CSV table of C-alpha atoms in Angstrom, one decimal:
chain,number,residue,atom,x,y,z
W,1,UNK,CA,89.3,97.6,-80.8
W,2,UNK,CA,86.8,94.8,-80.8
W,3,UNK,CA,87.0,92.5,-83.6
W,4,UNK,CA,84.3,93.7,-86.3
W,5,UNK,CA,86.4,96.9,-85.8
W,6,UNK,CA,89.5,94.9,-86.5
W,7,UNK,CA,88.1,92.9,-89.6
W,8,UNK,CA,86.7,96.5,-91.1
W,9,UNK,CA,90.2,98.2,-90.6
W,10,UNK,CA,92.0,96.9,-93.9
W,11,UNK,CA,88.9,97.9,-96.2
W,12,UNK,CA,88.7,100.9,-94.2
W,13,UNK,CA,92.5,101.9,-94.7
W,14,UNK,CA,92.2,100.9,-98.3
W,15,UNK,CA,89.0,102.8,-99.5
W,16,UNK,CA,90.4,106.4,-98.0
W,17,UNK,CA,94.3,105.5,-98.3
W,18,UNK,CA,94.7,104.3,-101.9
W,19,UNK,CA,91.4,103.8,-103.6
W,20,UNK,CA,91.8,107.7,-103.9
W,21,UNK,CA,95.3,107.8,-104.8
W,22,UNK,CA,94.8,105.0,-107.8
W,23,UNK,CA,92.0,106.6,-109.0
W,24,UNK,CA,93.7,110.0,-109.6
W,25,UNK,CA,96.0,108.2,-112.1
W,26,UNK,CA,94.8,108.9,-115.8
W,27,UNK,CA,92.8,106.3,-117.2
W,28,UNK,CA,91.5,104.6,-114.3
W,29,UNK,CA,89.0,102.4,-114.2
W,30,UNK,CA,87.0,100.7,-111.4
W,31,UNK,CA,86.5,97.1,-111.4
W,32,UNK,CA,82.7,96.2,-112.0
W,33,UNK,CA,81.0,94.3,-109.3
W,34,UNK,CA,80.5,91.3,-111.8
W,35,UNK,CA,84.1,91.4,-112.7
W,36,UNK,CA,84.8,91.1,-109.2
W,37,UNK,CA,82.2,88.3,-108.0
W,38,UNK,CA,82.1,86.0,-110.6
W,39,UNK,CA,86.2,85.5,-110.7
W,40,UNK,CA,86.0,85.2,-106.8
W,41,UNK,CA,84.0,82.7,-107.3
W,42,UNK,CA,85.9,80.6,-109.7
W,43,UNK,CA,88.8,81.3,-107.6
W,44,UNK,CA,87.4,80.1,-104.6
W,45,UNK,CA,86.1,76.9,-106.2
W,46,UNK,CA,89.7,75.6,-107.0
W,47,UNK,CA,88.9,75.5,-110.6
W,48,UNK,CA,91.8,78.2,-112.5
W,49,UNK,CA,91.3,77.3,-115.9
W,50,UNK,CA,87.5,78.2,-115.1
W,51,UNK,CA,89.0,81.4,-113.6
W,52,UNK,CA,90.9,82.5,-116.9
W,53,UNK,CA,87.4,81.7,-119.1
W,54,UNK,CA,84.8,83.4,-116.5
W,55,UNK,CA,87.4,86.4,-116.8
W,56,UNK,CA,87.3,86.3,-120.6
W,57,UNK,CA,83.5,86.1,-120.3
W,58,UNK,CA,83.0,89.1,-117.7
W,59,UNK,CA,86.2,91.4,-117.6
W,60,UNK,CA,87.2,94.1,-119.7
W,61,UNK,CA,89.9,93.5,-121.7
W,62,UNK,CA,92.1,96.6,-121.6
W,63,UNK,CA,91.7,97.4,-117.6
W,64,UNK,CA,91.5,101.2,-118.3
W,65,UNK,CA,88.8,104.1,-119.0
W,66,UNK,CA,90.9,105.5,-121.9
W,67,UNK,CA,88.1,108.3,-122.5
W,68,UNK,CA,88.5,110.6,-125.8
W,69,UNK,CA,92.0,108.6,-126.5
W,70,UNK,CA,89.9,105.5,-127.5
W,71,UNK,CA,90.1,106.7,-130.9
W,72,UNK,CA,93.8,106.2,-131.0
W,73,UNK,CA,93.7,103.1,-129.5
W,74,UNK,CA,90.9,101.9,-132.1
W,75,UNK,CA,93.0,103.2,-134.4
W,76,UNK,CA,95.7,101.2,-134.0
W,77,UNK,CA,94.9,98.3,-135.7
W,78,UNK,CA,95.7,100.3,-139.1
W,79,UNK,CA,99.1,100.5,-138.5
W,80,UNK,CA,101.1,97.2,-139.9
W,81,UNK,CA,101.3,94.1,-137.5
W,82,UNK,CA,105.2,94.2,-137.0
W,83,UNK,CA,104.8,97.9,-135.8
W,84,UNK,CA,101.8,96.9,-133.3
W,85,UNK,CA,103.8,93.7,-132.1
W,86,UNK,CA,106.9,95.9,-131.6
W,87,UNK,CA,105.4,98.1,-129.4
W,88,UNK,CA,103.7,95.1,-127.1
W,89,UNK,CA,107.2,94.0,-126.8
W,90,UNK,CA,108.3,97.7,-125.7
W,91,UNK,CA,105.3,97.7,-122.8
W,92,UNK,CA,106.0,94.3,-121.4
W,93,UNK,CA,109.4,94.9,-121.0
W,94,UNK,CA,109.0,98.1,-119.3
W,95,UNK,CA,106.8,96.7,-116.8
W,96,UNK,CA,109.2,93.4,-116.3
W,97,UNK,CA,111.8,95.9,-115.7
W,98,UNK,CA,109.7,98.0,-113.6
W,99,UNK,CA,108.7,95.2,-111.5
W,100,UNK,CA,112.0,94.5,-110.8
W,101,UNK,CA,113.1,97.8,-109.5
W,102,UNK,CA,110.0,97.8,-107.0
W,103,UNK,CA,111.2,95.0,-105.7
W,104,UNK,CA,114.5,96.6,-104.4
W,105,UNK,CA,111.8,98.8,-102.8
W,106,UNK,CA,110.1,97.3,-100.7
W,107,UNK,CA,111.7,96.5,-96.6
W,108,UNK,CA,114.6,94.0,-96.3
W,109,UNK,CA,111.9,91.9,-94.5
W,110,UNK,CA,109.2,91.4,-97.4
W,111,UNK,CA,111.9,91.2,-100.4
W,112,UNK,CA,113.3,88.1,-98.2
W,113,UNK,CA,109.8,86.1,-98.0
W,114,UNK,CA,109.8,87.2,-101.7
W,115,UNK,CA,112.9,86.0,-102.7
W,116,UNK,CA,112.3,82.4,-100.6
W,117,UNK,CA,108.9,82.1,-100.7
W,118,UNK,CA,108.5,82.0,-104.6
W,119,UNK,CA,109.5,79.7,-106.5
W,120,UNK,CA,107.5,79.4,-109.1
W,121,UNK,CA,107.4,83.2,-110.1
W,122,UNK,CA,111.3,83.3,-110.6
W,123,UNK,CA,111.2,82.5,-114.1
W,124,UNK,CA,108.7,84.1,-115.9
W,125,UNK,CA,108.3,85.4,-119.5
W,126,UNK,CA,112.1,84.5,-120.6
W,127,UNK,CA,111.0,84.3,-124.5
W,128,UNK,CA,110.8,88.3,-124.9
W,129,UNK,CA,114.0,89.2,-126.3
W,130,UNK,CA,116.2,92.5,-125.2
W,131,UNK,CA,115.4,95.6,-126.7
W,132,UNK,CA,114.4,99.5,-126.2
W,133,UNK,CA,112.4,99.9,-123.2
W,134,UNK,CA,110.7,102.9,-122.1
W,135,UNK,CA,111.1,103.8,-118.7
W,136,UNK,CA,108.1,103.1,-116.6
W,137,UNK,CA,107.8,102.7,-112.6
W,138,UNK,CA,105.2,101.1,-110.7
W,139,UNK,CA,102.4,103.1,-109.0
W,140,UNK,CA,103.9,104.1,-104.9
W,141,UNK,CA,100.4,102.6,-104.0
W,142,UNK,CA,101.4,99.1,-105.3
W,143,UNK,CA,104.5,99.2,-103.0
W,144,UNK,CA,101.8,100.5,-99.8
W,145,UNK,CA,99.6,97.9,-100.5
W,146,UNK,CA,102.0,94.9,-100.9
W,147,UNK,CA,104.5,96.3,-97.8
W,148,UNK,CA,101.9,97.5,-95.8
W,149,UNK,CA,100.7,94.8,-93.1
W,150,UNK,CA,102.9,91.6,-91.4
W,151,UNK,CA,105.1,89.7,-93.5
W,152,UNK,CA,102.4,86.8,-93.7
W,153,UNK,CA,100.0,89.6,-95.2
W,154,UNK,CA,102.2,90.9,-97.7
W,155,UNK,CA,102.9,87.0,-98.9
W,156,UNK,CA,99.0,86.5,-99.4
W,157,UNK,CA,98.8,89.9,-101.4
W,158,UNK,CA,102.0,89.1,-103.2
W,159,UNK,CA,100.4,85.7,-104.7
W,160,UNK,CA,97.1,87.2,-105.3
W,161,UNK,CA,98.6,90.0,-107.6
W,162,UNK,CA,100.7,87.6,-109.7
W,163,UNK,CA,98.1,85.3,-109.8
W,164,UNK,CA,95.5,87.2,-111.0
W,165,UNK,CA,98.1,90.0,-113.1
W,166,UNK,CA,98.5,87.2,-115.5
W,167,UNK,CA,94.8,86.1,-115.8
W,168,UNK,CA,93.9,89.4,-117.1
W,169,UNK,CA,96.8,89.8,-119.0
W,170,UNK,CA,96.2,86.4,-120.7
W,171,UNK,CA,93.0,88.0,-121.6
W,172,UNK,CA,94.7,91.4,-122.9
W,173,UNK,CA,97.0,89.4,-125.3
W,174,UNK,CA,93.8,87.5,-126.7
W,175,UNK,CA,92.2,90.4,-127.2
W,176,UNK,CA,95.1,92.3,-128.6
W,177,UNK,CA,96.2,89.6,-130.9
W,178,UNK,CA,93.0,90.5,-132.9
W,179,UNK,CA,92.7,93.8,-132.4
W,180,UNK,CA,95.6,94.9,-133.4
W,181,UNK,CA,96.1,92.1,-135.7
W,182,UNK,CA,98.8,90.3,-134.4
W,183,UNK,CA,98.6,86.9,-134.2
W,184,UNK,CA,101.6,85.8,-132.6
W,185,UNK,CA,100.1,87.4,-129.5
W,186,UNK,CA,97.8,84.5,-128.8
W,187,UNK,CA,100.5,82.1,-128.0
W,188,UNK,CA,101.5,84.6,-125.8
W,189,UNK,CA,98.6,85.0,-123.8
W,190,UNK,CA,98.4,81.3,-123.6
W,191,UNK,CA,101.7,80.9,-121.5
W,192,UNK,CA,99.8,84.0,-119.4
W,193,UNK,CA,97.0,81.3,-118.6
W,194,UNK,CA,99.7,78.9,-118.2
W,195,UNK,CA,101.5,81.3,-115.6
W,196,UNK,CA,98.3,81.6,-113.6
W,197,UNK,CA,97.2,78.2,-113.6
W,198,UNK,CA,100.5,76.9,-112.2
W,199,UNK,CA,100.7,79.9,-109.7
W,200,UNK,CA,97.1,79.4,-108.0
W,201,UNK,CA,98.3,75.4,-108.2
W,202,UNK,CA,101.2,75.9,-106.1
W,203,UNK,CA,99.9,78.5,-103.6
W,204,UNK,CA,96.1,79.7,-103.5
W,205,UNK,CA,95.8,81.3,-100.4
W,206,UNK,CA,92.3,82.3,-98.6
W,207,UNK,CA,91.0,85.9,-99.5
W,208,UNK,CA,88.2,87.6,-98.5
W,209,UNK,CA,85.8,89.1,-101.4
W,210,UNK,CA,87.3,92.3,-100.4
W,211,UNK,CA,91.0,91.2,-100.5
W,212,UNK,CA,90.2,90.1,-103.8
W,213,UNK,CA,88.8,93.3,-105.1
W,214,UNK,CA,91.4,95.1,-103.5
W,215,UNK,CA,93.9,93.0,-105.5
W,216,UNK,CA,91.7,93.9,-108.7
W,217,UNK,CA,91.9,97.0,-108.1
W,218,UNK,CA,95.2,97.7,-107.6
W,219,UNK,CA,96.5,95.6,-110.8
W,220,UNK,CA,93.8,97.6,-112.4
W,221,UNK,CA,96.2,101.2,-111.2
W,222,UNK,CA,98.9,99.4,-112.7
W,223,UNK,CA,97.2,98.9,-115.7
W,224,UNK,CA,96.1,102.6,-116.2
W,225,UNK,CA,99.9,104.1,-115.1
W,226,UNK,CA,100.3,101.9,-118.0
W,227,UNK,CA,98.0,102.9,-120.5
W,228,UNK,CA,99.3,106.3,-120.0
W,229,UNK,CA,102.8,105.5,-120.3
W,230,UNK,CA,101.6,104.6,-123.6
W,231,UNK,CA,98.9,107.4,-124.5
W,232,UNK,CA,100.6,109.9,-122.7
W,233,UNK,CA,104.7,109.7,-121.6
W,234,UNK,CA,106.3,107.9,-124.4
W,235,UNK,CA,103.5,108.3,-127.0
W,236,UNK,CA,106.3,109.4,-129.8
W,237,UNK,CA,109.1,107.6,-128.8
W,238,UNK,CA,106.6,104.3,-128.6
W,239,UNK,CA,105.7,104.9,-132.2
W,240,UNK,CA,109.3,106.2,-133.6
W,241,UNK,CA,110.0,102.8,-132.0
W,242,UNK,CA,107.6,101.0,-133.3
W,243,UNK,CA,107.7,102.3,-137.3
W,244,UNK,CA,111.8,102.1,-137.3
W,245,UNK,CA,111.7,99.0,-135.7
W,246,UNK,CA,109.9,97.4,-138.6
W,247,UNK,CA,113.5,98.1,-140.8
W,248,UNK,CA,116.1,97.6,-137.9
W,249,UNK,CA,114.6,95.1,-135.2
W,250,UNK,CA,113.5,92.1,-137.3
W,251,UNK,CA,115.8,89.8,-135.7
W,252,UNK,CA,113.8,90.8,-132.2
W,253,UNK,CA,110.8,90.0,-133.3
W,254,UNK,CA,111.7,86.7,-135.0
W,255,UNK,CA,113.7,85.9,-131.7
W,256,UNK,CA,109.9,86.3,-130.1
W,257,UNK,CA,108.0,84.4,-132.7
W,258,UNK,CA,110.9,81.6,-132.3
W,259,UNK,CA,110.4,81.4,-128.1
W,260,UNK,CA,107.1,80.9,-128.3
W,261,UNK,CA,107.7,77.6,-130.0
W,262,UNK,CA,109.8,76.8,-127.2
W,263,UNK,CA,107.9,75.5,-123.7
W,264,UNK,CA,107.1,77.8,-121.0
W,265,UNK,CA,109.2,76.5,-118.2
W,266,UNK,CA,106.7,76.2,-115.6
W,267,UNK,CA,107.7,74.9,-111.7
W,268,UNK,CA,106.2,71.2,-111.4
W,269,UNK,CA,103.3,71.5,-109.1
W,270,UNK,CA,102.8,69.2,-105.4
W,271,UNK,CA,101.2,66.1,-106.1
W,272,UNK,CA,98.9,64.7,-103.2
C-alpha cells in the first residue's frame, strides 16, 4: 500500500464503518462544515478559550436533529426550573456513569494508557450530587473508534473527545440555562470551559482536519443516543423524576447549587 493509500485508509474505514452506523441513531445530526473548520482552526492556533467562543458563535447548541420532537423540547421551558434542573442532573449522571462502564470495555491495553496517561481527566464534575440515574450506554461505535488503531492512536482520539465533549457541552449548559430557565446551569457550563481549557493545556495533540471531524462526529452520536434517551427511552420516568423530585430531592439540588460555589479542581498545568 503506497502512502496516499495509507493516509486515506482511516477516513476511508470511518465514512463506510461508522459514519453509517452513527447516523442510524435517532436524532442524528451531521456536523456542518463551518462547525468543523472554524473550531479546527482555533484549535490549531493554541488559543482554547478562542476555541469555546468560535464554538458558541458557529455550533449548534443541542448536537441533535430532534425533528417533529422539537416541540417538546421548546416546550420545556414551561415546566418550573427545579423540574428542568432535576432532569439535567438525571442526564449528566447517566452519561458519567455510562462513561465509566465503557471504559471497562475497551482492551486491557487502552484502559492502561487511559488510566496512566490522564491525569487531568480523573477528577471531573465531582459537584453533581448522587441521585436517580437512568440507565444509558455509550454508542458500540464510540468504543470502535477509540479502541480501534495502536495504543498511541487511541491516546490522540481519547484527548480529542474529552477535549472537545466539554467545549460543546459548555455551550449546551449556556444555552440550556436560558432555555429552560435555569440559571444555575451557567456556572456549570463555565467549569465545562474550564475542563477544556485545562485539558487542551496539558496535552493538545496534532490532528488532521479529518481526525477532528471524525472526533465531532462521534461526540455528536453520543449526543443523539442521548437526546433519545431523553425523548424516547426514559421519557416518563425522566419527567415522573423530574415533577416528584421538586417535593422529595430539594436537598440534591441545593447540594448542586452549593458545589458550584466551590472551585473546580482543575490539574495545575506545565509551565515552560
Amino acid at each position: 500500500m503506497n502512502r496516499e493509500a495509507r493516509l486515506a485508509e482511516p477516513e476511508r474505514s470511518f465514512e463506510v464503518g461508522l459514519l453509517p452506523r452513527l447516523a442510524a441513531i435517532p436524532f442524528f445530526r451531521l456536523a456542518s462544515d463551518e462547525e468543523v473548520d472554524r473550531s479546527y482552526e482555533a484549535y490549531c492556533a493554541g488559543d482554547y478559550e478562542k476555541l469555546c467562543d468560535v464554538w458558541r458563535q458557529v455550533a449548534q447548541p443541542t448536537r441533535a436533529d430532534l425533528g417533529s420532537l422539537t416541540k417538546f423540547y421548546d416546550r420545556a421551558r414551561w415546566a418550573p426550573s427545579r423540574a428542568n434542573g432535576l432532569a439535567f442532573l438525571a442526564t449528566v449522571r447517566a452519561v458519567l456513569r455510562a462513561g465509566e462502564k465503557f471504559r471497562k470495555k475497551l482492551s486491557a491495553r487502552t484502559q492502561e494508557a487511559l488510566a496512566k496517561d490522564f491525569p487531568w481527566l480523573e477528577r471531573r464534575h465531582q459537584h453533581i450530587p448522587d441521585g436517580w440515574t437512568p440507565p444509558f450506554k455509550f454508542p458500540d461505535e464510540f468504543r470502535l473508534f477509540i479502541d480501534a488503531l495502536a495504543v498511541d492512536d487511541a491516546r490522540i482520539r481519547w484527548q480529542l473527545c474529552a477535549g472537545l465533549n466539554e467545549v460543546q457541552q459548555h455551550w449546551y449548559s449556556v444555552h440550556a440555562a436560558e432555555r429552560f430557565a435555569v440559571p444555575e446551569l451557567v456556572k456549570h457550563g463555565a467549569r465545562e470551559r474550564q475542563l477544556a481549557v485545562n485539558y487542551f493545556s496539558h496535552w493538545a495533540p496534532p490532528a488532521s482536519r479529518e481526525l477532528w471531524r471524525q472526533c465531532i462526529v462521534l461526540l455528536d452520536g453520543l449526543n443523539a443516543a442521548t437526546f433519545e434517551l431523553l425523548c424516547h427511552e426514559k421519557r416518563g420516568a425522566m419527567l415522573r423524576h423530574a415533577f416528584t423530585g421538586m417535593i422529595t430531592r430539594g436537598a440534591e439540588w441545593r447540594a448542586f447549587v452549593a458545589a458550584l460555589d466551590e472551585p473546580q479542581w482543575l490539574m495545575p498545568t506545565p509551565i515552560y
